[in-house]
Structures are given as C-alpha cells and as structure tokens.
Coordinates of C-alpha atoms in Angstrom, one line a residue:
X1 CA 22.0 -5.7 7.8
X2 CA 18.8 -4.5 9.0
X3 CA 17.6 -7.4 11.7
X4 CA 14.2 -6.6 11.0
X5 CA 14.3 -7.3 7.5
X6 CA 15.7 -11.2 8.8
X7 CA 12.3 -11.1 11.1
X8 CA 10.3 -10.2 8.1
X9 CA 11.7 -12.9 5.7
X10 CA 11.5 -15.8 8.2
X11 CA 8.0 -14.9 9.0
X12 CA 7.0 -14.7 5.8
X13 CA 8.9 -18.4 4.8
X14 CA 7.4 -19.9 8.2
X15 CA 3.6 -18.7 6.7
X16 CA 4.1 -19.4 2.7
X17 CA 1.8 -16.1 2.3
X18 CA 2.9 -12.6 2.4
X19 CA -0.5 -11.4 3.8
X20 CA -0.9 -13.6 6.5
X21 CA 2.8 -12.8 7.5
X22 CA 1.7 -9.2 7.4
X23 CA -0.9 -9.8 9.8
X24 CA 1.2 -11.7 12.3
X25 CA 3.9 -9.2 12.3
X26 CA 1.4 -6.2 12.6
X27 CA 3.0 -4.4 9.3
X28 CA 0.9 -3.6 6.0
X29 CA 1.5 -6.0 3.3
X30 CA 3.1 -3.6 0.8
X31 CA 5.3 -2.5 3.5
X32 CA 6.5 -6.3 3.7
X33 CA 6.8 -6.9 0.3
X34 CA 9.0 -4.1 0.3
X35 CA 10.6 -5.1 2.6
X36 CA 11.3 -8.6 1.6
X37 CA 12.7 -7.0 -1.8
X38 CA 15.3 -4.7 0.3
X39 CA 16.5 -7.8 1.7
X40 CA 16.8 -9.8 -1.6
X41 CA 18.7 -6.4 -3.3
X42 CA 20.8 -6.8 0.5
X43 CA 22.0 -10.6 0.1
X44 CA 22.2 -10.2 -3.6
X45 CA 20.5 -13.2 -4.5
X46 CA 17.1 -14.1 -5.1
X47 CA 15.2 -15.5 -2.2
X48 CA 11.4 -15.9 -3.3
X49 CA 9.4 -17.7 -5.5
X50 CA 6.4 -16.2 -5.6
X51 CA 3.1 -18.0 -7.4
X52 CA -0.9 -18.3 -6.7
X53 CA 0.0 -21.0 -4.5
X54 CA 2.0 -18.5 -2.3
X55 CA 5.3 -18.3 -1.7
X56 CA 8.8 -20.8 -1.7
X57 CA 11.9 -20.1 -0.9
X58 CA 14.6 -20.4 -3.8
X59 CA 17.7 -23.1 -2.8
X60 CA 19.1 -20.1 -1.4
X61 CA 16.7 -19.0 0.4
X62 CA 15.8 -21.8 2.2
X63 CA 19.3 -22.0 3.7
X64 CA 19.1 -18.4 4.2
X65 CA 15.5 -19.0 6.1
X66 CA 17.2 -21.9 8.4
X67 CA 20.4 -19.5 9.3
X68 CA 18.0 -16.8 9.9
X69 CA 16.0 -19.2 12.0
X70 CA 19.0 -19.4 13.8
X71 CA 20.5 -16.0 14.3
X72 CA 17.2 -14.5 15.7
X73 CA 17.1 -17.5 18.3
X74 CA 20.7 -16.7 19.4
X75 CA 19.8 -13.1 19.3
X76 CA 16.6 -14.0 21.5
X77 CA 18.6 -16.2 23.5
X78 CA 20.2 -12.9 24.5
X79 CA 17.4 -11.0 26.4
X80 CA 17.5 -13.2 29.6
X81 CA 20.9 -11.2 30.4
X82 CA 19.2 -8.0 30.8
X83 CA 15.8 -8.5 32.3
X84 CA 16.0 -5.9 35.6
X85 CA 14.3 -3.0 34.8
X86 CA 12.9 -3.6 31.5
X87 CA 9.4 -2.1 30.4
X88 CA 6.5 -4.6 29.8
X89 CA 5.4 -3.5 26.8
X90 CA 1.6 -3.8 26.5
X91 CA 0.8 -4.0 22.2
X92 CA -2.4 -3.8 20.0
X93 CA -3.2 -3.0 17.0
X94 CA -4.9 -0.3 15.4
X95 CA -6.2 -0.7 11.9
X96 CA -7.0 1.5 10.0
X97 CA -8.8 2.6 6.1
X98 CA -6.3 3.4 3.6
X99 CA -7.0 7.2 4.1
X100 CA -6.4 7.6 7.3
X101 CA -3.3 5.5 7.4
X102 CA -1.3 7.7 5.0
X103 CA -2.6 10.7 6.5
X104 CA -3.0 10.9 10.3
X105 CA -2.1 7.6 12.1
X106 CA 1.5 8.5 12.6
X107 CA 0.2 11.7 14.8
X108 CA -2.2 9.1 16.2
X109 CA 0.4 7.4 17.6
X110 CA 2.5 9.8 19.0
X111 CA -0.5 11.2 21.3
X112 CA -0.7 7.5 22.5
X113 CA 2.4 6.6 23.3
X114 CA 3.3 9.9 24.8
X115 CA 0.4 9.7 27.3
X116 CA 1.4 5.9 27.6
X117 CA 4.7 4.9 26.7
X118 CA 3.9 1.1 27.4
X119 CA 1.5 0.7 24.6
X120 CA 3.4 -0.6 21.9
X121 CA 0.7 0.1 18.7
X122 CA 1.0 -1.6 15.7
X123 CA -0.9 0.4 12.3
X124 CA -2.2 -1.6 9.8
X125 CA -4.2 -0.7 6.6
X126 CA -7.2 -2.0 5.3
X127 CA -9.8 -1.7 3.2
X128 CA -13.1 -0.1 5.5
X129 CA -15.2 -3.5 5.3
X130 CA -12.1 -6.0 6.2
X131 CA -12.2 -4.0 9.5
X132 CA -15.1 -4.3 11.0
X133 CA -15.1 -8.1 11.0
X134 CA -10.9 -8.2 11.6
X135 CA -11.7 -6.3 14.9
X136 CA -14.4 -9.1 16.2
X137 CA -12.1 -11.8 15.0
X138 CA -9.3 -10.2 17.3
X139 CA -8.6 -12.2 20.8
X140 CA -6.8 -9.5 22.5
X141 CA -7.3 -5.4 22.1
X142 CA -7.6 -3.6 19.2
X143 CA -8.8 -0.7 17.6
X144 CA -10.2 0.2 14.2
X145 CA -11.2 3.6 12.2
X146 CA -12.8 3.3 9.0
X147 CA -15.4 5.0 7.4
X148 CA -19.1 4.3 6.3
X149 CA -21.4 6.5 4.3
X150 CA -22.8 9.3 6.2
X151 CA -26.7 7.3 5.5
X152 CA -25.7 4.1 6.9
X153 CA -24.0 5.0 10.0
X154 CA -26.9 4.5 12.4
X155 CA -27.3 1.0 10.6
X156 CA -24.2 -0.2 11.2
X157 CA -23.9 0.9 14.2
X158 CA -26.8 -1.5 15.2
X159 CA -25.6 -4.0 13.3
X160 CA -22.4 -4.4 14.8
X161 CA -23.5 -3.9 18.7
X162 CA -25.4 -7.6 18.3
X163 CA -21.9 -8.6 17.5
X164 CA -20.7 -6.7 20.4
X165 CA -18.7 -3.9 18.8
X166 CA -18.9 -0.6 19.3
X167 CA -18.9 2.0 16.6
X168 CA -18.6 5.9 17.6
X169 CA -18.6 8.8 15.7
X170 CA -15.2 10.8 15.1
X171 CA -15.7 13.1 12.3
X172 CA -17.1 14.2 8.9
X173 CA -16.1 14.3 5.1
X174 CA -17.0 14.0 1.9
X175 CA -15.9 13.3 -1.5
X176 CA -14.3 15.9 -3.8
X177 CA -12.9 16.1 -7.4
X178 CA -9.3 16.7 -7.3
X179 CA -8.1 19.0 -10.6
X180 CA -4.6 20.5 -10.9
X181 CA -5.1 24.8 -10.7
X182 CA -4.2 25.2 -14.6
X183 CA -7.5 22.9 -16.0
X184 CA -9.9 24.9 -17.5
X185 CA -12.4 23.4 -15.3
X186 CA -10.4 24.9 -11.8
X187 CA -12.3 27.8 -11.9
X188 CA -15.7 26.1 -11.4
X189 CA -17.6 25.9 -7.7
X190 CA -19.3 23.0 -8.7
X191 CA -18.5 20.2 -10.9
X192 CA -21.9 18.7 -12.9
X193 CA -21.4 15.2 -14.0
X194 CA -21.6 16.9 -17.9
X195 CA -18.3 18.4 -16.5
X196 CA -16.7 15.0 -15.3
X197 CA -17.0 13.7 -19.2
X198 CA -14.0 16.0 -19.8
X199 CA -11.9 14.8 -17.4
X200 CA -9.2 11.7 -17.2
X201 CA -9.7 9.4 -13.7
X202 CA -7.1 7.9 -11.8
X203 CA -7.9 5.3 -9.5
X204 CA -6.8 2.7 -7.5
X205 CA -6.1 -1.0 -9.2
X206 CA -9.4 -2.2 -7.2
X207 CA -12.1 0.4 -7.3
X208 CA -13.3 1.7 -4.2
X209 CA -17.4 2.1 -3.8
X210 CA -16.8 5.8 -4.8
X211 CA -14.5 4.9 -8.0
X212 CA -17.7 1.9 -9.2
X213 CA -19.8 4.8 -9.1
X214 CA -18.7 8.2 -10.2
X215 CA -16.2 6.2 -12.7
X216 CA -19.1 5.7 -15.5
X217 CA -19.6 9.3 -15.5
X218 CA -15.6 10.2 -16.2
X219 CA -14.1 10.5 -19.2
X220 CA -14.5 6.6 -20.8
X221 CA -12.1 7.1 -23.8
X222 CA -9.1 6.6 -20.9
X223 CA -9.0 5.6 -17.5
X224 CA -5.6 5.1 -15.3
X225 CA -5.1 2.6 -12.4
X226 CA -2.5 3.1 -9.8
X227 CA -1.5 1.2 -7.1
X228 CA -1.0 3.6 -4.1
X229 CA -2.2 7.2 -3.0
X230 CA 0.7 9.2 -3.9
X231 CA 1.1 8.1 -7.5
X232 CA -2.4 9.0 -8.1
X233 CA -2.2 12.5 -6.4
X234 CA 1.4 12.4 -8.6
X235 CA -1.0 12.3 -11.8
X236 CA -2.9 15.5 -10.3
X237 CA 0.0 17.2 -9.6
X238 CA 1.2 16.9 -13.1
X239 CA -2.1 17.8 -14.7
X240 CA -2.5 14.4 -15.9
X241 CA -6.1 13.7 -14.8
X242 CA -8.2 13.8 -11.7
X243 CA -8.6 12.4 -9.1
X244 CA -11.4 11.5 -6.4
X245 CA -10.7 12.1 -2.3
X246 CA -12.4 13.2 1.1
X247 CA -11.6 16.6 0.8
X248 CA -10.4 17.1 4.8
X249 CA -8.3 14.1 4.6
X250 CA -6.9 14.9 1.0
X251 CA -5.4 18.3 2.7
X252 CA -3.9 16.8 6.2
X253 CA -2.0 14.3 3.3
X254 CA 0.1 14.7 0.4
X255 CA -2.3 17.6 -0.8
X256 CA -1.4 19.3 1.6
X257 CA 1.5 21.4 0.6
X258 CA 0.6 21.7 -2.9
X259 CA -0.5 24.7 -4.3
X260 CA -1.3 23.0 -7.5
X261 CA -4.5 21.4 -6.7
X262 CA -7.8 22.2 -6.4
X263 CA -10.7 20.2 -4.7
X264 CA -14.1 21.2 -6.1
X265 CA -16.9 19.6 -4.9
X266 CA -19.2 17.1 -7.3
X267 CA -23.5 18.0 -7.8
X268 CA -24.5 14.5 -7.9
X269 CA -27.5 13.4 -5.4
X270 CA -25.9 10.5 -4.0
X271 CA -25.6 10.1 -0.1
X272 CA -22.5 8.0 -0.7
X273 CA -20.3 11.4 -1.3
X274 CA -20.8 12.2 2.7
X275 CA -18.9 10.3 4.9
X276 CA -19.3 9.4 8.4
X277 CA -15.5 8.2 10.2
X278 CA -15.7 6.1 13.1
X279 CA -14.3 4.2 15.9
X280 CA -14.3 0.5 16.1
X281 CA -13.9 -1.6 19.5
X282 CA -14.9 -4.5 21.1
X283 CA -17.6 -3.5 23.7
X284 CA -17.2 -5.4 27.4
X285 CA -16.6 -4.8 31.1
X286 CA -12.6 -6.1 30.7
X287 CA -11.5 -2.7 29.2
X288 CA -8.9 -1.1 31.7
X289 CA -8.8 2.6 32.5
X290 CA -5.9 2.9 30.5
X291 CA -7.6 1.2 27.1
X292 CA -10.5 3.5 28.2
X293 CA -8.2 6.5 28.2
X294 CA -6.5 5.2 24.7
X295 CA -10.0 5.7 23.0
X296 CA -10.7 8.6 24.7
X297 CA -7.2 10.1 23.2
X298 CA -8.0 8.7 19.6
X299 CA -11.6 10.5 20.0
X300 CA -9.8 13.8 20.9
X301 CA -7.5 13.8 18.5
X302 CA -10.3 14.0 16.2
X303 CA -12.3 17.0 17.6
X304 CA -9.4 19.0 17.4
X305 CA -9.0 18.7 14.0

C-alpha cells in the first residue's frame, strides 16, 4: 500500500475539502482526487462521501481515517532513531499556469534540485489569476509563473509592486489554431475568422479568456468540453476538431511528437493572442543567495529555450 496515498486521504478527512487538502499537501487537486480514488479501488471499499458541502468519510472510512491517523504517527514516531546526518530539507512551492505545468515544470525542477539538492519544490497548477494573489498570501517562499497578455504586462507589473511582488519577464508566445495535417484547412498560413466557422472547438470545461473570445467565432452548431489538456490535444490528434494553444508551449508538450498536427496561426486584431510569461516573487531584502540563485536558474532555463 502506497503510504502516501494514507497521507493523502487523512489530509483530505482532517480538511473536509479536497482543494484545501491540495493546498496543504503541495499536490494539484486532480492529482489528489486521483489519488484518493487509487486508494478507495486499494481497500476495496468506499471511503468518501462527497457533496457541495465537501467531503465525509463513509462508516468505513472514518475508522479507516482514525487507523491511518495512527499508523503515520507510529511511522513518524520512527524518525527520531535516525536523525545523524540527515539533510534539512529546505521546501517551497512553485505554482504554476496550467500550460507550463504539463509542459516544462518537471525539467524546472530537475535544474533546481541539481544545483541545490536541499530544496525540496513542490509544483502546483493554477489558473494564471489565482497566482498572483496565492503568491502574496504565501508566509514563507514561493515562486509563481503565469502568463498575462503581451498589452498588459507593464500594468501588472506596477500593479503588483505596490503589493510588493515582483513580476519579470521570461518569454514570449502566442496563440495558435491547432488542426490535425489531413483538414482541408492544413494547408492554409493564416486562418481568417470566416475560416474558424468550419471548424469544431474543444475546450476546457471552464473557458479560459482565449476560449470566451475566439469561441463565438467557431463553429456554433457543436462545441466539445474536456477536462484536461491531453484529451483535448487527443480530439486533434484524431481529427475530431481543433483546438486553441500557445504555439511554443503546445510543441515542448504532448504536441510535440506528433506529426499529425498543424499550428497555424489566427488574423484576428486582438492583443490578447500575444502572450507575455513571467516570474512571480515576493520582493524584500530576506531573500538568501541561494533563493536569489533559484530565480536566477528558473530565468535561465527560459532563455535557453
């Protein structure tokens, strides 16, 4: 039985919410709900009631919660036989948009902890507005990168130093129809938005700023929602409909093997399509030469892309 998945579901009892479980144990929420369904499909039983109100353990759960309880204290218990030697692990958390999440971080990550093995660095997703205000809520160090149209980056980056963040340029994108090779339309330099009338959408279950407002000028007759990246680029793959990504992300991610796919860019005036990525930190004198050196690596990583 995987201890973790023990962690996971006493956590997420303790806090009656999956998302603020999430938060406290530095995961993404769907990677806890899966998670917490593993271990239900492990035990065999079900454990959670889940309901607007949050979530309840079943009867068996909540004998399964106060064993668990148990177990990871005894397990704890353990630690103070072994204490000579042992690395302080120093962790934070970096969040990050959806995007770069499923694309980069994990490469992120490695170039931290194999300049500083002591950082222990939790990823978590979210959406590019939750960010910004996650990272000044945040007592200890973090990190966030998230992006912000290509217009407004000077404004935000105002914005947020009153509130005594710092926001940095790392890169730019911009948006791009995504069309499987074989549609008639592959051939094309340029998509018009007469063009995206004859084309199917998928998008995600809660429309991005981009989805609100190149959506109207898709195909209206049908309209697919997914829940996750790589069913949508699935859809592409198949020829099924299109889809809408930053073109240099799109390629370092699941697109990037597949010889199937096409990304044409869109002729539609809107300064939305350009995309501005950046990094988010809490400015102030009590950043060590190491945290220093952590932004520096993130900022690297980026030019050499």
């Amino acid at each position: 039985m995987n201890l973790n998945h023990l962690a996971y579901f006493k956590e997420a009892v303790s806090c009656k919410s999956i998302n603020k479980a999430a938060k406290n144990l530095y995961i993404s929420q769907p990677a806890l709900t899966l998670a917490l369904r593993t271990f239900e499909n492990e035990i065999g039983v079900k454990l959670l009631i889940r309901s607007h109100a949050g979530i309840f353990p079943t009867e068996a759960g909540q004998q399964i919660y106060e064993d668990s309880c148990q177990i990871l204290q005894i397990i704890s218990n353990w630690s103070r036989y072994n204490t000579e030697g042992k690395m302080q692990y120093i962790k934070f958390q970096l969040f990050s948009s959806p995007f770069i999440y499923n694309t980069l971080i994990h490469n992120i990550i490695l170039d931290i902890v194999d300049t500083y093995p002591k950082f222990d660095v939790f990823p978590l997703e979210m959406n590019d507005d939750d960010i910004f205000q996650t990272i000044k809520e945040q007592p200890d160090f973090a990190i966030g990168i998230s992006s912000v149209p290509k217009n407004q980056f000077e404004i935000v980056k105002k914005n947020e130093k009153a509130f005594g963040l710092e926001v940095e340029y790392l890169f730019q994108d911009y948006f791009c129809v995504f069309i499987n090779i074989d549609h008639p339309m592959a051939s094309k330099k340029l998509l018009t938005p007469e063009d995206l009338q004859h084309l199917t959408l998928t998008g995600y279950v809660e429309d991005r700023q981009i989805d609100q407002l190149l959506k109207p000028l898709f195909n209206q007759n049908r309209y697919y929602r997914q829940t996750n990246q790589g069913t949508i680029m699935q859809m592409v793959k198949e020829n099924k409909s299109a889809a809408i990504f930053p073109k240099l992300l799109a390629q370092y991610g699941t697109f990037s093997d597949c010889k199937k796919v096409k990304a044409i860019p869109i002729k539609y005036k809107s300064d939305i399509l350009e995309l501005y990525y950046v990094l988010i930190y809490k400015s102030g004198k009590n950043l060590s030469d190491e945290k220093l050196q952590i932004l520096q690596i993130i900022k690297n990583f980026f030019i050499h892309l």
